[in-house]
JSON list of N, CA, C and O in Angstrom, two decimals:
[
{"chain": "A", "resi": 1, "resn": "UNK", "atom": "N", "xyz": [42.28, -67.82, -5.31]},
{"chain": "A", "resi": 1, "resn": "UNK", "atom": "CA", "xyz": [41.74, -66.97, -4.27]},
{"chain": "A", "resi": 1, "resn": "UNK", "atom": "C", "xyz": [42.15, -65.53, -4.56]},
{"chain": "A", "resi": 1, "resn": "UNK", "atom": "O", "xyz": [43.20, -65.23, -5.13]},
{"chain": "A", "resi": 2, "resn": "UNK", "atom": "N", "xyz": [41.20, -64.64, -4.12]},
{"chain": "A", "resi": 2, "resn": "UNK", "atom": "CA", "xyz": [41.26, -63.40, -4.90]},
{"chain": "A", "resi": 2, "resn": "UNK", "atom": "C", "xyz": [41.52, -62.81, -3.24]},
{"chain": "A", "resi": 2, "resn": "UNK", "atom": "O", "xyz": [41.06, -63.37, -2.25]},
{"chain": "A", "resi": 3, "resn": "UNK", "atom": "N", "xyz": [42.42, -61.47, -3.21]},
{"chain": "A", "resi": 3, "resn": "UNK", "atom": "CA", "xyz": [42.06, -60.23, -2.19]},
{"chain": "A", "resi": 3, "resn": "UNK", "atom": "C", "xyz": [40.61, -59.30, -2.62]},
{"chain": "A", "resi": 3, "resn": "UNK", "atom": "O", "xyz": [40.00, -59.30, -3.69]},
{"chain": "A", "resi": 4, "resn": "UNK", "atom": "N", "xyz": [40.44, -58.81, -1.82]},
{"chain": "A", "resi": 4, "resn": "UNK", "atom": "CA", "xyz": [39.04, -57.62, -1.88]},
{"chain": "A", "resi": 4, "resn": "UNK", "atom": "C", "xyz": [40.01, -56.94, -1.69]},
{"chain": "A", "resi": 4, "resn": "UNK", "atom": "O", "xyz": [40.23, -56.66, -2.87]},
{"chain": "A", "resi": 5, "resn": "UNK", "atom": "N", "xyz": [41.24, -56.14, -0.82]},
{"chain": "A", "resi": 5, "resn": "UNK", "atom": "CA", "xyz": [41.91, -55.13, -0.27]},
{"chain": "A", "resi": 5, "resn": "UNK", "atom": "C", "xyz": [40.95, -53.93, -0.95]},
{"chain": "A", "resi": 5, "resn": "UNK", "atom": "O", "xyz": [40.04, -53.23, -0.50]},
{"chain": "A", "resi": 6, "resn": "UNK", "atom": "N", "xyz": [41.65, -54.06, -2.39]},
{"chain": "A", "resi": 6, "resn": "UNK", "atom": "CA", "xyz": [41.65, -52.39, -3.44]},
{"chain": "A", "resi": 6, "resn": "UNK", "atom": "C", "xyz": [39.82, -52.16, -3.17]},
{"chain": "A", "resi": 6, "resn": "UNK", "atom": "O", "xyz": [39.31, -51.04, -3.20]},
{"chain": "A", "resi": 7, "resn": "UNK", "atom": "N", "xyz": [39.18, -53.20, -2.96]},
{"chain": "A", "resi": 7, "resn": "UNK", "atom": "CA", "xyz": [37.36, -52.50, -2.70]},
{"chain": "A", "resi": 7, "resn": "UNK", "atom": "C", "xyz": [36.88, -52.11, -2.49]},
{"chain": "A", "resi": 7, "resn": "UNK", "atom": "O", "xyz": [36.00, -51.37, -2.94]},
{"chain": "A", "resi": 8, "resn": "UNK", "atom": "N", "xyz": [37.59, -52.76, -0.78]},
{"chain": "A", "resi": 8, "resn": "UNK", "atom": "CA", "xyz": [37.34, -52.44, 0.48]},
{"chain": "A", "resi": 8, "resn": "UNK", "atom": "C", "xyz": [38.12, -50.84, 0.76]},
{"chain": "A", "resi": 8, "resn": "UNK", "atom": "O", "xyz": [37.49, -49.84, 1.10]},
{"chain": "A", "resi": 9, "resn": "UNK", "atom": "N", "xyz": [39.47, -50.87, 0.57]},
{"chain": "A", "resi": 9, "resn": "UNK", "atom": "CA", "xyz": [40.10, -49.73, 0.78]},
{"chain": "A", "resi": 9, "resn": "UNK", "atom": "C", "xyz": [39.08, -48.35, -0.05]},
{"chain": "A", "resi": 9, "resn": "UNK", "atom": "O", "xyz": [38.74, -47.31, 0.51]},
{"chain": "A", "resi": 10, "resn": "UNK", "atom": "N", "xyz": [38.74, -48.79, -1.68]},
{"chain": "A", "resi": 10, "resn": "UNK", "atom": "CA", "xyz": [38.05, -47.40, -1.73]},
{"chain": "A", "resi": 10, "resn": "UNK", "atom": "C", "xyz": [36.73, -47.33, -1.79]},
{"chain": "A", "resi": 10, "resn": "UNK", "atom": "O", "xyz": [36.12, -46.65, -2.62]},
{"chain": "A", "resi": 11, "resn": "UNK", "atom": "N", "xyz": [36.04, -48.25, -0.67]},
{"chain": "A", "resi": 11, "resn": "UNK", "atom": "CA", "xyz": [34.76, -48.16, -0.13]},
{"chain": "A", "resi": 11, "resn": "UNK", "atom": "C", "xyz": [34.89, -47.19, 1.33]},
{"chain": "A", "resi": 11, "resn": "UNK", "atom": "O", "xyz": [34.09, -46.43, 1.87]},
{"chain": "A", "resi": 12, "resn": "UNK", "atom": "N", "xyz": [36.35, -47.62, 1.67]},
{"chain": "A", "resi": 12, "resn": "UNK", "atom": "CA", "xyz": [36.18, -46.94, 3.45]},
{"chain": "A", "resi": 12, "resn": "UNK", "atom": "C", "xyz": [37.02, -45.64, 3.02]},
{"chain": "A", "resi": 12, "resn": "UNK", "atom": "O", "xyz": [37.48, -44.85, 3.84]},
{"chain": "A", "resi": 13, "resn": "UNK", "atom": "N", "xyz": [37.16, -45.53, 1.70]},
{"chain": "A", "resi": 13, "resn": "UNK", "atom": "CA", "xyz": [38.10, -43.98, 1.60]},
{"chain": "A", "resi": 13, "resn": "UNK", "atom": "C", "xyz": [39.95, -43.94, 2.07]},
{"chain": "A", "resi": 13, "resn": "UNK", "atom": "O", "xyz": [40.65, -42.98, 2.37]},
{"chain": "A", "resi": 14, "resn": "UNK", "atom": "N", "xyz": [40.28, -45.33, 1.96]},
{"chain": "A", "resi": 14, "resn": "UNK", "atom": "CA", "xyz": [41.41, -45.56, 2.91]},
{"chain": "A", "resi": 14, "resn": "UNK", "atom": "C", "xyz": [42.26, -45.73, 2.12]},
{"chain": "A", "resi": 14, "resn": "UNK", "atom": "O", "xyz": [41.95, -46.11, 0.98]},
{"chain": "A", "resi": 15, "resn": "UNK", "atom": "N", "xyz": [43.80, -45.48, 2.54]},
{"chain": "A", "resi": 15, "resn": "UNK", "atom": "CA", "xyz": [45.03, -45.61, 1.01]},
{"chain": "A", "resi": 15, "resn": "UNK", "atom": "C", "xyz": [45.39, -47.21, 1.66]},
{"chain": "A", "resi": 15, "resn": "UNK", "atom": "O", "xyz": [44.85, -47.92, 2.51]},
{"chain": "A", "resi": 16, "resn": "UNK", "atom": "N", "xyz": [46.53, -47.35, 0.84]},
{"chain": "A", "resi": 16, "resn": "UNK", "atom": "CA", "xyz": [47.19, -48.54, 0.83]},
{"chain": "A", "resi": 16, "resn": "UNK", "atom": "C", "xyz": [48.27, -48.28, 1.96]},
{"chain": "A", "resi": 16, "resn": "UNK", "atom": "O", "xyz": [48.67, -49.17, 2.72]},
{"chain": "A", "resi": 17, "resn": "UNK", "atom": "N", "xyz": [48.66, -47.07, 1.99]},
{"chain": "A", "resi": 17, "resn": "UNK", "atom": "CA", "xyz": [49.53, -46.68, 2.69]},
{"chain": "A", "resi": 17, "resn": "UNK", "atom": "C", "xyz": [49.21, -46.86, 4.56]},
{"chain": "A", "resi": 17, "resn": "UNK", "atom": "O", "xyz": [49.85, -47.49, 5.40]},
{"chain": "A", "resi": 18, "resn": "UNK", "atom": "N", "xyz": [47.63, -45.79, 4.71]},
{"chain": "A", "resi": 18, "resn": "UNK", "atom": "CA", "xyz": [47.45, -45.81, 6.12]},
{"chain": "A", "resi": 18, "resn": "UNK", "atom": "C", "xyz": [47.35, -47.42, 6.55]},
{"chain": "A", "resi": 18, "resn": "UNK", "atom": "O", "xyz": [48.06, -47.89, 7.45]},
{"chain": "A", "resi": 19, "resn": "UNK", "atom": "N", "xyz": [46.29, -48.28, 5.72]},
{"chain": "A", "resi": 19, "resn": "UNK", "atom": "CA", "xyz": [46.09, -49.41, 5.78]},
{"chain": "A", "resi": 19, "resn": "UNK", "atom": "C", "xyz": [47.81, -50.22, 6.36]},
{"chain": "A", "resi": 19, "resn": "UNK", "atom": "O", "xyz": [47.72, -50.91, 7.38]},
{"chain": "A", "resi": 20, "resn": "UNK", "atom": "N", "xyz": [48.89, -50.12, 5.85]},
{"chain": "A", "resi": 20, "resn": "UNK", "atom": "CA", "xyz": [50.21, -50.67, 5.90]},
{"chain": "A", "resi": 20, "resn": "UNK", "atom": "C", "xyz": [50.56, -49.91, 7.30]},
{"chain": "A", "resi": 20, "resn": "UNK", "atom": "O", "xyz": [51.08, -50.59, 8.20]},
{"chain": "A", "resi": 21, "resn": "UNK", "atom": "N", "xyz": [50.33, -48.73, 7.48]},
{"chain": "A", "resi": 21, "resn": "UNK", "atom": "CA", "xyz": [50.75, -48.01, 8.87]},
{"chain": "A", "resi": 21, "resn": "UNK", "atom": "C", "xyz": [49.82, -48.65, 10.06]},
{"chain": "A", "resi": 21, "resn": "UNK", "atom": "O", "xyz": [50.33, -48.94, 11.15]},
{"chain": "A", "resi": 22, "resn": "UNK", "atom": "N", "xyz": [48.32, -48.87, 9.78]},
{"chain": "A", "resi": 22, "resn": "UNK", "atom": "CA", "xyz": [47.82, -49.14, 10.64]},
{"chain": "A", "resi": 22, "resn": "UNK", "atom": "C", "xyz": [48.31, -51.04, 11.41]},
{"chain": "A", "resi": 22, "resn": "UNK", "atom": "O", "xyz": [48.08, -51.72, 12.41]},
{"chain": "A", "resi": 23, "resn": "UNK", "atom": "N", "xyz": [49.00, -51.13, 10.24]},
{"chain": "A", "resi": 23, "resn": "UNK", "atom": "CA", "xyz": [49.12, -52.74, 10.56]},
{"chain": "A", "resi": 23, "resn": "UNK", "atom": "C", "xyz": [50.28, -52.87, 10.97]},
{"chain": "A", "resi": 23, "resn": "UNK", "atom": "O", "xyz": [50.51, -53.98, 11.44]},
{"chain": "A", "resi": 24, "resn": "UNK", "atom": "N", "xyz": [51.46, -51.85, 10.98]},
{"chain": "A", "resi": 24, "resn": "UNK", "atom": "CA", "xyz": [52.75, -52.15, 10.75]},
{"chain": "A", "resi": 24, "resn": "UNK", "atom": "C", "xyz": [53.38, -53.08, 9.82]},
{"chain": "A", "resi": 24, "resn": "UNK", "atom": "O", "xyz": [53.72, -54.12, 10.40]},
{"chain": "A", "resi": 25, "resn": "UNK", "atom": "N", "xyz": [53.64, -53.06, 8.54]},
{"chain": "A", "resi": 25, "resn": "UNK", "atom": "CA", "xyz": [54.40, -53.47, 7.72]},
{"chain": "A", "resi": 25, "resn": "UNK", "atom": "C", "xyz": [54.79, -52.73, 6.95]},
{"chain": "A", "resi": 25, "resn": "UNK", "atom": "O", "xyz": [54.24, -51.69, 7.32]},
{"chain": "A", "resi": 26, "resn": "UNK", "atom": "N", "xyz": [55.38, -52.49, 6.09]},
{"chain": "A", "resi": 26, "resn": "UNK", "atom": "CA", "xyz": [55.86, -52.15, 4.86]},
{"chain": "A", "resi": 26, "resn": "UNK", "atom": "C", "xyz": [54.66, -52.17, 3.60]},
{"chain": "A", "resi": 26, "resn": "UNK", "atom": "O", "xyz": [53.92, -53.04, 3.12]},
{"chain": "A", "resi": 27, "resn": "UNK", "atom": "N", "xyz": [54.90, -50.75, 3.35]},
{"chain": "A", "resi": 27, "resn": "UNK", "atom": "CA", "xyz": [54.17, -50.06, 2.07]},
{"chain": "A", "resi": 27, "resn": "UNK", "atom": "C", "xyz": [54.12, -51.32, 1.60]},
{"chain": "A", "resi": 27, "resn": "UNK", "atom": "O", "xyz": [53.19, -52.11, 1.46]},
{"chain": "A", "resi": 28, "resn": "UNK", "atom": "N", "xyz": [55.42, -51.38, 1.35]},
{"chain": "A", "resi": 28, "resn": "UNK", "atom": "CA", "xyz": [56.04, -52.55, -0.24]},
{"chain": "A", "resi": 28, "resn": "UNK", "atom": "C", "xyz": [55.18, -54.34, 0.05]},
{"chain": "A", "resi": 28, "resn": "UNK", "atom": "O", "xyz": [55.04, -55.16, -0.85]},
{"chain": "A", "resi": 29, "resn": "UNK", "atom": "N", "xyz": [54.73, -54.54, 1.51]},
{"chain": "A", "resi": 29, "resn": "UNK", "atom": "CA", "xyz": [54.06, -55.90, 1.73]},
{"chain": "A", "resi": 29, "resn": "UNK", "atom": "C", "xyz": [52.59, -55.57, 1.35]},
{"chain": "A", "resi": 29, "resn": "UNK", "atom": "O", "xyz": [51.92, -56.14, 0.50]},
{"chain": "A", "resi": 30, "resn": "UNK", "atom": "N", "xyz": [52.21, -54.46, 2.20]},
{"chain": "A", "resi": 30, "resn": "UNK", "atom": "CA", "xyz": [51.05, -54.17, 1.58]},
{"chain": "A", "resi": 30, "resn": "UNK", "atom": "C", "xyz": [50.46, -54.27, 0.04]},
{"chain": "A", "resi": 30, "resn": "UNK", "atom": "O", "xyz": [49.66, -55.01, -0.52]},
{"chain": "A", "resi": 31, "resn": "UNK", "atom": "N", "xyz": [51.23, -53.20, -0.34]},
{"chain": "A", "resi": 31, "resn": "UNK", "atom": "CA", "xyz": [51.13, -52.91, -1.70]},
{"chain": "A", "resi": 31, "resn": "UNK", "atom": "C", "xyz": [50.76, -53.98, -2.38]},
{"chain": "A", "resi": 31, "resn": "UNK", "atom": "O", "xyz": [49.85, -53.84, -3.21]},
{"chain": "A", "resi": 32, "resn": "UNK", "atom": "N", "xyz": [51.38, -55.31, -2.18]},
{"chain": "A", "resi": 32, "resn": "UNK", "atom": "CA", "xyz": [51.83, -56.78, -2.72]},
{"chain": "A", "resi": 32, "resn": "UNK", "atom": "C", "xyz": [50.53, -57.21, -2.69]},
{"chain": "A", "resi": 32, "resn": "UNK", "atom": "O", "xyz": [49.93, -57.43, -3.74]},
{"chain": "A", "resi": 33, "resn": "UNK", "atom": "N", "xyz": [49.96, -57.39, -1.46]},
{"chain": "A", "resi": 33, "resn": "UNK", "atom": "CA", "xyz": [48.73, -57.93, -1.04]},
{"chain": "A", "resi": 33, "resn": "UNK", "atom": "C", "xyz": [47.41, -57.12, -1.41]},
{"chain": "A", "resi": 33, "resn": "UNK", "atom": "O", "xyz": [46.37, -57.75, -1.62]},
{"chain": "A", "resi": 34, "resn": "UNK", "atom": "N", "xyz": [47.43, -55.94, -1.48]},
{"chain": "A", "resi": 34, "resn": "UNK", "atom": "CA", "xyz": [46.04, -55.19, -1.74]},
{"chain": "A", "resi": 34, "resn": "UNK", "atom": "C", "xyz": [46.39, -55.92, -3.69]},
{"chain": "A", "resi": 34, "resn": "UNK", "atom": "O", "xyz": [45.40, -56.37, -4.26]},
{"chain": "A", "resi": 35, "resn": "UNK", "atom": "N", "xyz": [47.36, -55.94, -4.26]},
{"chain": "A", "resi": 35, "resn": "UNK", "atom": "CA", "xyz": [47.29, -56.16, -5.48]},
{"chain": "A", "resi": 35, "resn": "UNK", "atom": "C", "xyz": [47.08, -57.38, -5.91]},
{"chain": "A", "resi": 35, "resn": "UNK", "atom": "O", "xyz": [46.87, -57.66, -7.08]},
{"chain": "A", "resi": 36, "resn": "UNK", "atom": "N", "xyz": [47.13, -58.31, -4.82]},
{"chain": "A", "resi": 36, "resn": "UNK", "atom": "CA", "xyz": [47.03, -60.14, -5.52]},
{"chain": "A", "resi": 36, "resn": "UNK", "atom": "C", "xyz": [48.59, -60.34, -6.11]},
{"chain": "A", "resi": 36, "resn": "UNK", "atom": "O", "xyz": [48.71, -60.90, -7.20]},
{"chain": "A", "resi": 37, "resn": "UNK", "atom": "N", "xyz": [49.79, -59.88, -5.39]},
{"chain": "A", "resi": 37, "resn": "UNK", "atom": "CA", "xyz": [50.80, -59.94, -5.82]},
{"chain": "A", "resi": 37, "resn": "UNK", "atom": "C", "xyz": [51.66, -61.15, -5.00]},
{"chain": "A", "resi": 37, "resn": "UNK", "atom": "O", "xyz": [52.81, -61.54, -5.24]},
{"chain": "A", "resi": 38, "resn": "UNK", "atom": "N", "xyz": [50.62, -61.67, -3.84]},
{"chain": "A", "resi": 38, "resn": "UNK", "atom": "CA", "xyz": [51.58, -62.43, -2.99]},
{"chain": "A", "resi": 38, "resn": "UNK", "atom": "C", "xyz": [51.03, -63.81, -2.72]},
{"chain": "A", "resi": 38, "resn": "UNK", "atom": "O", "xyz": [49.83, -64.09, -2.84]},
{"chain": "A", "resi": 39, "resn": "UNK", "atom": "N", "xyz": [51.80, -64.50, -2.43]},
{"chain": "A", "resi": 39, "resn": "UNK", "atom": "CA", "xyz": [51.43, -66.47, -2.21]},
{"chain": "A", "resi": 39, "resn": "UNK", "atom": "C", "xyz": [50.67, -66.30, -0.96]},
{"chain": "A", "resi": 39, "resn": "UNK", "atom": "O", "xyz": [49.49, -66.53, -0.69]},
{"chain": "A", "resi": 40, "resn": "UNK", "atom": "N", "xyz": [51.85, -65.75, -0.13]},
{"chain": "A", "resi": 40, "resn": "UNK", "atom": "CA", "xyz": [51.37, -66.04, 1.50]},
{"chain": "A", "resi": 40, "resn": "UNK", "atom": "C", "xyz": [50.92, -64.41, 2.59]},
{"chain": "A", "resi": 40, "resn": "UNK", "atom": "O", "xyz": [51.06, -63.30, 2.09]},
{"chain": "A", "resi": 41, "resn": "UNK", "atom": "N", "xyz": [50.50, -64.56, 3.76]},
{"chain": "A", "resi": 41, "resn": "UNK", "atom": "CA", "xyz": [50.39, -63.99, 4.15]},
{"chain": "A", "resi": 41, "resn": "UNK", "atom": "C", "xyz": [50.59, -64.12, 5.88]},
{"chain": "A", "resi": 41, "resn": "UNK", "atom": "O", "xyz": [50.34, -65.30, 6.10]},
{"chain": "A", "resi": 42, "resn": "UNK", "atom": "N", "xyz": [50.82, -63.66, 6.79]},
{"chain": "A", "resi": 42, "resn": "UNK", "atom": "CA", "xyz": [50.92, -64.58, 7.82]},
{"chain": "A", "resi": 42, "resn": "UNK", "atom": "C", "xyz": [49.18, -63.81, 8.47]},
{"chain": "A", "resi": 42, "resn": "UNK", "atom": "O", "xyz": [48.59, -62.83, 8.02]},
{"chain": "A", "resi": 43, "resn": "UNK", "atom": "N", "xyz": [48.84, -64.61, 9.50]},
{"chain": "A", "resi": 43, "resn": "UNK", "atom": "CA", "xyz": [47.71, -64.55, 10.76]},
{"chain": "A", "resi": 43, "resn": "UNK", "atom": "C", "xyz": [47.56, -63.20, 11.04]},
{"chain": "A", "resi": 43, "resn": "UNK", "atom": "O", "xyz": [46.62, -62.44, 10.81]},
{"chain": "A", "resi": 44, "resn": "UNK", "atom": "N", "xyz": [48.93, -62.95, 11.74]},
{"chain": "A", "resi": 44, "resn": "UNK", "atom": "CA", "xyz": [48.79, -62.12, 12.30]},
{"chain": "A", "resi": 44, "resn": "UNK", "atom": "C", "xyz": [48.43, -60.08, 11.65]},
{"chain": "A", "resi": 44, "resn": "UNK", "atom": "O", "xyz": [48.15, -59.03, 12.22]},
{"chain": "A", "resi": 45, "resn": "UNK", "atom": "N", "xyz": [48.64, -60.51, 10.31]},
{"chain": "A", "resi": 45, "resn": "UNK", "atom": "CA", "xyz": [48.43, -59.35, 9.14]},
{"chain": "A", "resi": 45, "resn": "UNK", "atom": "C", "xyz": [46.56, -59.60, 8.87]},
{"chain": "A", "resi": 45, "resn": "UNK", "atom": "O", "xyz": [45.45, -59.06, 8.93]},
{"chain": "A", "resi": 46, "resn": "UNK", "atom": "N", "xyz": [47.01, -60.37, 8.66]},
{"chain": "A", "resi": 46, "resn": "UNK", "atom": "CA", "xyz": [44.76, -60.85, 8.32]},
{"chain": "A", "resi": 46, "resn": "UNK", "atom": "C", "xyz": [44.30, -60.03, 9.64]},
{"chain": "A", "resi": 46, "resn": "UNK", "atom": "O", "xyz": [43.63, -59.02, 9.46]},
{"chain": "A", "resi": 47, "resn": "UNK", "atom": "N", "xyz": [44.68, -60.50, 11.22]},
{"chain": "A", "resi": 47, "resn": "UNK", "atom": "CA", "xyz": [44.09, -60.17, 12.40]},
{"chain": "A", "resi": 47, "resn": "UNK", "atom": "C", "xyz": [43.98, -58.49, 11.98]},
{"chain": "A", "resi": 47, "resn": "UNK", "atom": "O", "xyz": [42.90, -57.93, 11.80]},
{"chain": "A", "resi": 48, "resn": "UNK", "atom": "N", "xyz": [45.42, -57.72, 11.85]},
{"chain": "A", "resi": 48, "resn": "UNK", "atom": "CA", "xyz": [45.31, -56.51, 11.96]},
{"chain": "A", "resi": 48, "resn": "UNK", "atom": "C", "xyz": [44.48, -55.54, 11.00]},
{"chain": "A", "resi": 48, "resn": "UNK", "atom": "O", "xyz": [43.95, -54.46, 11.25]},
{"chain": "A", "resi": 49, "resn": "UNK", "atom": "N", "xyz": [44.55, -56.33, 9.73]},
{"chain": "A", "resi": 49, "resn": "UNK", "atom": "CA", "xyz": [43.96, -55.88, 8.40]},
{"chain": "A", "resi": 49, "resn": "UNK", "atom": "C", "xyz": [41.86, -55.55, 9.20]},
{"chain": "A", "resi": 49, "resn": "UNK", "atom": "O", "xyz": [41.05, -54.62, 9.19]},
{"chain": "A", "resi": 50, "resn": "UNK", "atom": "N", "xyz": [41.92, -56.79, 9.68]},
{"chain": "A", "resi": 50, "resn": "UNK", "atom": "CA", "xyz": [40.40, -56.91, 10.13]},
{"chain": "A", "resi": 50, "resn": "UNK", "atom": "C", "xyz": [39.75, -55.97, 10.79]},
{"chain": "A", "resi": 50, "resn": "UNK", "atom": "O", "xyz": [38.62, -55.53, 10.58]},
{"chain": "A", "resi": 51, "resn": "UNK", "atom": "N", "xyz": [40.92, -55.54, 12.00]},
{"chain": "A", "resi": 51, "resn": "UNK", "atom": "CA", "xyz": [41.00, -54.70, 13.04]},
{"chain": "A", "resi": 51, "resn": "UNK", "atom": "C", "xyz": [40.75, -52.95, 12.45]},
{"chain": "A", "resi": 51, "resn": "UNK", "atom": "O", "xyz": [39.97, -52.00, 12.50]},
{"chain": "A", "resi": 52, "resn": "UNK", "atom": "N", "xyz": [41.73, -53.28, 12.03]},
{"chain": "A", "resi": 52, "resn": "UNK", "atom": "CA", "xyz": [41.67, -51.46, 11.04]},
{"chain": "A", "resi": 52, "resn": "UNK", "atom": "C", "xyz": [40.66, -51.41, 10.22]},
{"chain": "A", "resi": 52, "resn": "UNK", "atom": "O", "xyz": [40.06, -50.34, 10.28]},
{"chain": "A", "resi": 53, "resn": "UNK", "atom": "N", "xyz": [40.13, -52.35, 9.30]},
{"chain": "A", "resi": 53, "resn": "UNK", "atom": "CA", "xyz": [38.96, -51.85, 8.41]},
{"chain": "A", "resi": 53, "resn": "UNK", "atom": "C", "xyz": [37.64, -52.55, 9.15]},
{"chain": "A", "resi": 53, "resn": "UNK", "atom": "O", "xyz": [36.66, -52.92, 8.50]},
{"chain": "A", "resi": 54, "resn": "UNK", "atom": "N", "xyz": [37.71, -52.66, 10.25]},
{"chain": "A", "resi": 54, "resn": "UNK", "atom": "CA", "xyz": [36.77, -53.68, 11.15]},
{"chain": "A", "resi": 54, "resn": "UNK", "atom": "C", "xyz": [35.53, -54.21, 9.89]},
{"chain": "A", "resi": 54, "resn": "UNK", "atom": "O", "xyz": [34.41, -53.75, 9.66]},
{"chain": "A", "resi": 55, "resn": "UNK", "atom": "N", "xyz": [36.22, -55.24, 9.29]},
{"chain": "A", "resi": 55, "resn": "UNK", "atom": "CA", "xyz": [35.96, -56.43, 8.87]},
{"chain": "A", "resi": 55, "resn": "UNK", "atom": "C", "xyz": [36.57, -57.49, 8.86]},
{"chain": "A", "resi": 55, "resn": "UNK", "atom": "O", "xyz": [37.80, -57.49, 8.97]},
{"chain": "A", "resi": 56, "resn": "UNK", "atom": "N", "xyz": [35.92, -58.51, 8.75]},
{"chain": "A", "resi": 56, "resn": "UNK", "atom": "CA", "xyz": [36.10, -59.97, 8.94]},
{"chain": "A", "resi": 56, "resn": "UNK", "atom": "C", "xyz": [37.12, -60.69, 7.98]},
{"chain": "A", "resi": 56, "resn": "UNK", "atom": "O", "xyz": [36.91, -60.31, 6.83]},
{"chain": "A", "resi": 57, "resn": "UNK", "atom": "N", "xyz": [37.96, -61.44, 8.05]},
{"chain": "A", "resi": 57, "resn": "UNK", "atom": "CA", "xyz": [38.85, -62.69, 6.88]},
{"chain": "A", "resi": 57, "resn": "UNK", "atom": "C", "xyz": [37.62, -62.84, 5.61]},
{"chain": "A", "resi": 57, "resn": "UNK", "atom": "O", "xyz": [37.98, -62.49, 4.49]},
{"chain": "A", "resi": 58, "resn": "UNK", "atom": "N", "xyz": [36.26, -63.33, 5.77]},
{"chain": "A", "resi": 58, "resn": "UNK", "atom": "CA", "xyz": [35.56, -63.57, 4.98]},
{"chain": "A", "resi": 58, "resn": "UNK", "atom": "C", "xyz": [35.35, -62.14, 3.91]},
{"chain": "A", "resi": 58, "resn": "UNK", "atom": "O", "xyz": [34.97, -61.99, 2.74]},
{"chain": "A", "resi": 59, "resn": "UNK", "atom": "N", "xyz": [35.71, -61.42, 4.75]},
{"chain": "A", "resi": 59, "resn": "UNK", "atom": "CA", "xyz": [35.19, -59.74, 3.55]},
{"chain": "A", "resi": 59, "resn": "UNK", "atom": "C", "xyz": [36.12, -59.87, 2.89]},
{"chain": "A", "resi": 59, "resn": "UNK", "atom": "O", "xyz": [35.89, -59.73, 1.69]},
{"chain": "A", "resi": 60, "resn": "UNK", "atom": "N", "xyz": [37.44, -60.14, 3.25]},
{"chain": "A", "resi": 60, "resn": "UNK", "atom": "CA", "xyz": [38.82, -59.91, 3.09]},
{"chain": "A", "resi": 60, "resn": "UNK", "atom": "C", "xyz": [39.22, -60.75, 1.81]},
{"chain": "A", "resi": 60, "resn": "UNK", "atom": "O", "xyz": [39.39, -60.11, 0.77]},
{"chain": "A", "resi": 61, "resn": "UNK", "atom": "N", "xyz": [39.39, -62.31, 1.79]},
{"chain": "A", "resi": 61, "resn": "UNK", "atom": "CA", "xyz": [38.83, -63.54, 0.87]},
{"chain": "A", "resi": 61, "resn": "UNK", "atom": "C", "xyz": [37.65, -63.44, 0.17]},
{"chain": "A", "resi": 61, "resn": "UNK", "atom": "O", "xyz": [36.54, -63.08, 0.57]},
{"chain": "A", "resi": 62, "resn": "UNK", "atom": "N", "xyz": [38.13, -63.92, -1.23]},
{"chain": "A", "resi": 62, "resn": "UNK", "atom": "CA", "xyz": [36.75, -64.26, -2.88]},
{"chain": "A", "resi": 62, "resn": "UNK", "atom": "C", "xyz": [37.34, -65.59, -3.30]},
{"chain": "A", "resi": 62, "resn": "UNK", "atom": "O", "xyz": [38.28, -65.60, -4.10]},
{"chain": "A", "resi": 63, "resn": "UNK", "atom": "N", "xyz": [36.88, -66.61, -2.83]},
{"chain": "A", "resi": 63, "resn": "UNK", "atom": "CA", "xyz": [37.15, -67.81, -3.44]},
{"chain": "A", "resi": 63, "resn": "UNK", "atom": "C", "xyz": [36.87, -67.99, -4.78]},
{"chain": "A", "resi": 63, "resn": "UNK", "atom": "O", "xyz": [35.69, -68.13, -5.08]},
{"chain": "A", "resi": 64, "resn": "UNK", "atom": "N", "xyz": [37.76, -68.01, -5.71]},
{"chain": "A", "resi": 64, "resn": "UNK", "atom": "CA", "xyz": [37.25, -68.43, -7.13]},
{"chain": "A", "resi": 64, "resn": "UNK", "atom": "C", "xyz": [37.69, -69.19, -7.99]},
{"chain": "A", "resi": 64, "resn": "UNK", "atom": "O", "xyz": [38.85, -69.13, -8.40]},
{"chain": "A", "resi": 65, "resn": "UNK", "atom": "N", "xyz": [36.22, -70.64, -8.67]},
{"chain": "A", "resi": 65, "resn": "UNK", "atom": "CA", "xyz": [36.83, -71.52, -9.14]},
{"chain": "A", "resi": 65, "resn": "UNK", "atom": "C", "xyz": [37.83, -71.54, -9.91]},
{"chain": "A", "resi": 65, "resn": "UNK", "atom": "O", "xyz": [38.31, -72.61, -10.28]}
]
């Protein structure tokens, strides 16, 4: 399973950074996740991620065989 983050972020003009502020976490979790650097993620980061770039889990997720 792939992230979109880095796509999406420079489709909406957005850093990695505001994206991490808008969600409250840490640069350094972010960072992890816009890069495909991490296993897990919890709910409640997907919810906020969605919220701030108002898109969906599905924009967010690239299933690949």
């Amino acid at each position: 399973m792939q992230v979109r983050l880095k796509e999406i972020l420079k489709q909406k003009e957005k850093s990695v950074y505001w994206l991490a502020v808008q969600c409250e976490v840490t640069y350094k979790t972010m960072f992890n996740l816009v890069n495909n650097r991490t296993m897990a993620v919890k709910y409640s980061i997907i919810e906020n991620i969605c919220k701030a770039l108002d898109v969906t889990p599905n924009d967010i997720f690239d299933f690949k065989n």
